[in-house]
XYZ file of N, CA and C in Angstrom:
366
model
N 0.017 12.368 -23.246
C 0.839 11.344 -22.637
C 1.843 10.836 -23.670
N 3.290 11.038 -23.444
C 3.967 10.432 -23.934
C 3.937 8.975 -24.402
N 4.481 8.363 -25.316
C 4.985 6.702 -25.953
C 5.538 6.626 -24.543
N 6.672 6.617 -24.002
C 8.043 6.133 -23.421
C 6.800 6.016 -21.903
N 5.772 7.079 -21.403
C 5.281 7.168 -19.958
C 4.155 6.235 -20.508
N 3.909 5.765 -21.377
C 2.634 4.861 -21.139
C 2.710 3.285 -20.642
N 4.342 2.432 -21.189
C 4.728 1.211 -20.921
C 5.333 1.397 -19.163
N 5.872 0.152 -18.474
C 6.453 0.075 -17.552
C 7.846 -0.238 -17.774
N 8.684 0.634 -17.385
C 10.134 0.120 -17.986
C 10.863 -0.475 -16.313
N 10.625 -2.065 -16.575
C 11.567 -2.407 -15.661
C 13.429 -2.004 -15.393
N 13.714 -1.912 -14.346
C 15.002 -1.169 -13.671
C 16.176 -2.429 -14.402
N 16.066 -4.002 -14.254
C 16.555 -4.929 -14.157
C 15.978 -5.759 -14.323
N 16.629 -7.464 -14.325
C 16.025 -8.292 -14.944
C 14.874 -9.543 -13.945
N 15.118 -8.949 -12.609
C 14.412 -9.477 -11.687
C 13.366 -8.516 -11.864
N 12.874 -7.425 -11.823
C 11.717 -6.625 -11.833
C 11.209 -7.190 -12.707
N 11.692 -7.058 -14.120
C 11.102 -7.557 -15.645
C 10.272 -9.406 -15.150
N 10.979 -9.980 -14.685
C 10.246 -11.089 -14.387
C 9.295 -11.129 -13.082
N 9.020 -10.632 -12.284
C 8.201 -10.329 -11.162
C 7.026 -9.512 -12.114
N 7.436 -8.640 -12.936
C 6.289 -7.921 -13.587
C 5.498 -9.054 -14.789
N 6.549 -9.460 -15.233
C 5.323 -10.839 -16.113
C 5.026 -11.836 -15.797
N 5.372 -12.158 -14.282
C 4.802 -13.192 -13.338
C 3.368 -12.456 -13.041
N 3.430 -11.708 -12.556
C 1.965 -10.835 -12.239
C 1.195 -10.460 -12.893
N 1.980 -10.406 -14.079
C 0.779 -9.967 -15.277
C 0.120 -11.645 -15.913
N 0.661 -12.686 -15.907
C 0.139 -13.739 -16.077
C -0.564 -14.378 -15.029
N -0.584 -14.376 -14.023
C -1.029 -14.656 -12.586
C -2.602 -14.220 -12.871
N -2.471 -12.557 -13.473
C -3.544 -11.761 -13.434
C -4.642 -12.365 -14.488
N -4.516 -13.116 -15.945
C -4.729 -13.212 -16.987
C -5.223 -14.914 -16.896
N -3.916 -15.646 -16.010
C -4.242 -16.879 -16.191
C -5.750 -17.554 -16.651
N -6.697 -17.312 -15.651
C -8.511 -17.926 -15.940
C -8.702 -17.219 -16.367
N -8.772 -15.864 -17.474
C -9.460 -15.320 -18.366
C -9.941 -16.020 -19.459
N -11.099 -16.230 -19.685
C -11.333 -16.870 -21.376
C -10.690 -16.638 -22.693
N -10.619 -17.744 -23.140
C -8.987 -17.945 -24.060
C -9.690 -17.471 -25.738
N -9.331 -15.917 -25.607
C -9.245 -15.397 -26.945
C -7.682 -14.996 -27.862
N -8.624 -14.355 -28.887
C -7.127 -15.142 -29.750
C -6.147 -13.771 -29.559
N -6.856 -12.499 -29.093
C -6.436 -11.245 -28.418
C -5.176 -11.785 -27.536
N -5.790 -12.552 -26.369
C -4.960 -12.768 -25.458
C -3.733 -13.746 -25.375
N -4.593 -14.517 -26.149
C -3.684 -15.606 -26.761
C -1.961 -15.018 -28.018
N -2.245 -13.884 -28.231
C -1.621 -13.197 -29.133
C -0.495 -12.337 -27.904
N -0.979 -11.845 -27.073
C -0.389 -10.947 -25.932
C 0.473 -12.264 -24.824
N 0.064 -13.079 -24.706
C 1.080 -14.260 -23.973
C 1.725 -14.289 -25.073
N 1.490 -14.822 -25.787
C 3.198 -15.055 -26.974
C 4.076 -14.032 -27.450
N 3.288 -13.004 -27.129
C 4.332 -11.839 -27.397
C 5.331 -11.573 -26.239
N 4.252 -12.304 -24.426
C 5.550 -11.879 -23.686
C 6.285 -13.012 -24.035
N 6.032 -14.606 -24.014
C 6.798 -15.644 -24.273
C 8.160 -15.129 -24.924
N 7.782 -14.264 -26.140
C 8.644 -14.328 -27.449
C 10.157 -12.411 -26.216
N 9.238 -11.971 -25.669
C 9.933 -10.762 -25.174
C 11.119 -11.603 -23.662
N 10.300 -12.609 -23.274
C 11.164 -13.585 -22.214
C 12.691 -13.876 -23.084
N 12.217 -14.858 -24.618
C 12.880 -15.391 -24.742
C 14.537 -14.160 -25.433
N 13.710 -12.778 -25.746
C 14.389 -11.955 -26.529
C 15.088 -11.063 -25.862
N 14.360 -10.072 -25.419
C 15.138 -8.890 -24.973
C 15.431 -9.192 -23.420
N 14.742 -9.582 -22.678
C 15.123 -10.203 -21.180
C 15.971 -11.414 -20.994
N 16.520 -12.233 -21.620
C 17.371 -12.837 -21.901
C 18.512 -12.719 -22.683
N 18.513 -11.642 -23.095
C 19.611 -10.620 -23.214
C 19.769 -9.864 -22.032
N 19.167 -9.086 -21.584
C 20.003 -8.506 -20.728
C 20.196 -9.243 -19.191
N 19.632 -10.558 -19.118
C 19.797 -11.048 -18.303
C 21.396 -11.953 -18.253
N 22.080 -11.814 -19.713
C 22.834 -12.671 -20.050
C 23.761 -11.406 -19.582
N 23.489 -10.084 -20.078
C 24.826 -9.323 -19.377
C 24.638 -8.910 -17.915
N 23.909 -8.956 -16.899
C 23.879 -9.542 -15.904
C 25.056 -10.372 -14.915
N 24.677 -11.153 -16.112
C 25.582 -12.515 -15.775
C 25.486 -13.055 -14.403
N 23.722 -13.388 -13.959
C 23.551 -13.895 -12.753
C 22.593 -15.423 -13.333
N 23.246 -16.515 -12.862
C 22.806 -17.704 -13.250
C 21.521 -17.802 -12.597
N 20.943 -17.988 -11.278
C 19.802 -17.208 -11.042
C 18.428 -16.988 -11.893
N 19.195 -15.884 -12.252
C 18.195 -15.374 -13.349
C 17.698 -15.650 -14.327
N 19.071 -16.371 -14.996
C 18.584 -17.563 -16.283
C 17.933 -18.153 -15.849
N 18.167 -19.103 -14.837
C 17.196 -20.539 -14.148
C 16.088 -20.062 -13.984
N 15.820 -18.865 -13.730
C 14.241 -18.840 -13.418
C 13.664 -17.935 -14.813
N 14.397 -17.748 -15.665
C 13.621 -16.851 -17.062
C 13.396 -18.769 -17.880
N 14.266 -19.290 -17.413
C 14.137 -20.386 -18.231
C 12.539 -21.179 -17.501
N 12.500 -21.124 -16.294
C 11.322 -21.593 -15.413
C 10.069 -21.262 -16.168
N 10.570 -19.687 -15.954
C 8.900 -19.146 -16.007
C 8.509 -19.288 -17.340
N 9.421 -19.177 -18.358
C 9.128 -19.466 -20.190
C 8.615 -20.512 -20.262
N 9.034 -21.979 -19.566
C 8.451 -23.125 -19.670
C 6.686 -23.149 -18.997
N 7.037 -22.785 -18.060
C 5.680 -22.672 -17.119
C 4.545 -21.877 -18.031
N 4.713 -20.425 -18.813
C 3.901 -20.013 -19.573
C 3.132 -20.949 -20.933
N 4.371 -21.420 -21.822
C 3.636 -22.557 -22.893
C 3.580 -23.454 -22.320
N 3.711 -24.247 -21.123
C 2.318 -25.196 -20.603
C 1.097 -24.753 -20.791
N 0.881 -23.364 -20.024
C -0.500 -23.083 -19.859
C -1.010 -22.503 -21.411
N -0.436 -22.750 -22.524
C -0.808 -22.196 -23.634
C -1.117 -23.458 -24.237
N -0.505 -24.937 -24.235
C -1.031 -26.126 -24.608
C -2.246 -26.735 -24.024
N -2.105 -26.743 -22.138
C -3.571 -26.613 -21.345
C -4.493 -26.677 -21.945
N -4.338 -25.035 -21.972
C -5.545 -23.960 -22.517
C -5.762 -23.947 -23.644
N -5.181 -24.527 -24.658
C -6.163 -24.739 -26.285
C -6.424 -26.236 -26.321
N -5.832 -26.885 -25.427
C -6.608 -28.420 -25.440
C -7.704 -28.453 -24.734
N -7.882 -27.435 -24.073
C -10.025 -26.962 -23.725
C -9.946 -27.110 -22.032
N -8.881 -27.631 -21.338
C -8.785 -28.025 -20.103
C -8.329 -26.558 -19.396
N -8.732 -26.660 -18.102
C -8.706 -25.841 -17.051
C -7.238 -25.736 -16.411
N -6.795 -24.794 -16.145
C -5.713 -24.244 -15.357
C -5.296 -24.321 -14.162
N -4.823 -25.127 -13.777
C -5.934 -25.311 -12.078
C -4.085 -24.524 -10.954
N -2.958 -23.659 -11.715
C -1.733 -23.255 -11.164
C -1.611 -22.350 -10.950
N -0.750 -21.592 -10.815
C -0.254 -20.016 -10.623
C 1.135 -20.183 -10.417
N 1.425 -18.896 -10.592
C 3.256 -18.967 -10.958
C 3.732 -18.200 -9.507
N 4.398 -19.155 -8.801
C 5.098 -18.505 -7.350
C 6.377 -18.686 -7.719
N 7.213 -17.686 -7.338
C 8.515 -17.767 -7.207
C 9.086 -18.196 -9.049
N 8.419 -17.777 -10.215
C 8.280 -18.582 -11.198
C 8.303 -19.657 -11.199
N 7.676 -20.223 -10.613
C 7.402 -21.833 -10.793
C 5.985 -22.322 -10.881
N 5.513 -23.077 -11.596
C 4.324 -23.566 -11.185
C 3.716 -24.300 -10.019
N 2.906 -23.398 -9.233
C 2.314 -24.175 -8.294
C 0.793 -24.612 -8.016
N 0.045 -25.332 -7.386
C -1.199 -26.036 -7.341
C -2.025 -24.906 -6.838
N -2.876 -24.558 -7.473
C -4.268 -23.176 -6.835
C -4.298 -24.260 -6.120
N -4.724 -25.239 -5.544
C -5.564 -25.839 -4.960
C -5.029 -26.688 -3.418
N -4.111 -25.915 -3.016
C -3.217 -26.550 -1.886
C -4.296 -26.772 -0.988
N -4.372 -27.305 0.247
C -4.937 -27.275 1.200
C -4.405 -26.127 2.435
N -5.476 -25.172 2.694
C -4.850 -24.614 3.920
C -5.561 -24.731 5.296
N -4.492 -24.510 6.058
C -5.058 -24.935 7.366
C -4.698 -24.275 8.630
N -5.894 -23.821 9.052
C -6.271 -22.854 9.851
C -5.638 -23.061 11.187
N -4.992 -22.423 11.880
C -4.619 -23.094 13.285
C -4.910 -21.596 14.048
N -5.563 -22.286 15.267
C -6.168 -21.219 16.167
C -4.581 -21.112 17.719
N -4.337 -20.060 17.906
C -3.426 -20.082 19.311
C -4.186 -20.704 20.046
N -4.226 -21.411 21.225
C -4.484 -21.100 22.659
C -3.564 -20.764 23.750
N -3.704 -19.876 24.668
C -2.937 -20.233 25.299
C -2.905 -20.851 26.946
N -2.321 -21.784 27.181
C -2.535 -22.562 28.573
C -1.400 -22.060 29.825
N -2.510 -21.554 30.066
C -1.436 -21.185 31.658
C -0.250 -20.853 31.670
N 0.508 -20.458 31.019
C 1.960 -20.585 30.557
C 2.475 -19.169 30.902
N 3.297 -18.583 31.210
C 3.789 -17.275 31.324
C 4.562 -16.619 29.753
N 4.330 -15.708 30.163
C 4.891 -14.822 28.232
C 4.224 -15.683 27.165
N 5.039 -15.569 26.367
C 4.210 -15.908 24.823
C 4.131 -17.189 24.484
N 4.885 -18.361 25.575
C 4.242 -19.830 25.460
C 3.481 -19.934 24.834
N 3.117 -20.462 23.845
C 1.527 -20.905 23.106
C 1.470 -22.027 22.846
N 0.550 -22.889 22.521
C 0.495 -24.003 22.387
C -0.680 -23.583 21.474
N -0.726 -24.555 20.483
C -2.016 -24.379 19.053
C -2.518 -26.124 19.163
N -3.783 -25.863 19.486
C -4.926 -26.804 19.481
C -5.837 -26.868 18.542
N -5.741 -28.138 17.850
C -6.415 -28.173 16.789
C -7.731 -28.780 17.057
């Protein structure tokens, strides 16, 4: 196996961030070794370097706003997580959002109604 076929070479600078949204998503509640702890700062440091370069020739504002998002959103969870406290987010859309939303189930019924009328009874 080749060097070049073993990494993932994102196309652009939206892939590149969808791919280290997911790879932190994936990692977030893992127990905080100094391995891993070493591999977030390396993407931190690859956000702030080579993807912000080529996001700059780009030249889609966009893209900054959310490389700038998700960089912030990562060293939160790196201060969090060595002050001993729990993670309780995940990164949507690069942003930080609450694991812990409430969801809520809604069942169809449907009443007498012709075609796809529905009415949802809670």
């Amino acid at each position: 196996m080749k060097q070049e076929e073993r990494y993932i070479q994102p196309q652009n600078t939206r892939e590149a961030l969808l791919l280290i949204q997911k790879l932190f998503n994936s990692y977030r509640n893992a127990p905080l070794t100094q391995e891993l702890l070493s591999y977030h700062n390396n993407l931190i440091f690859r956000l702030g370097s080579d993807i912000h370069d080529a996001a700059v020739k780009e030249g889609q504002e966009t893209q900054l706003e959310d490389l700038s998002n998700l960089s912030a959103a990562m060293r939160r969870w790196t201060t969090i997580r060595l002050s001993g406290r729990p993670f309780n987010f995940k990164l949507r859309h690069f942003k930080l959002v609450s694991d812990q939303t409430p969801k809520f189930k809604r069942r169809v019924h449907k009443i007498h109604q012709s075609g796809s009328h529905r009415a949802s009874r809670h």
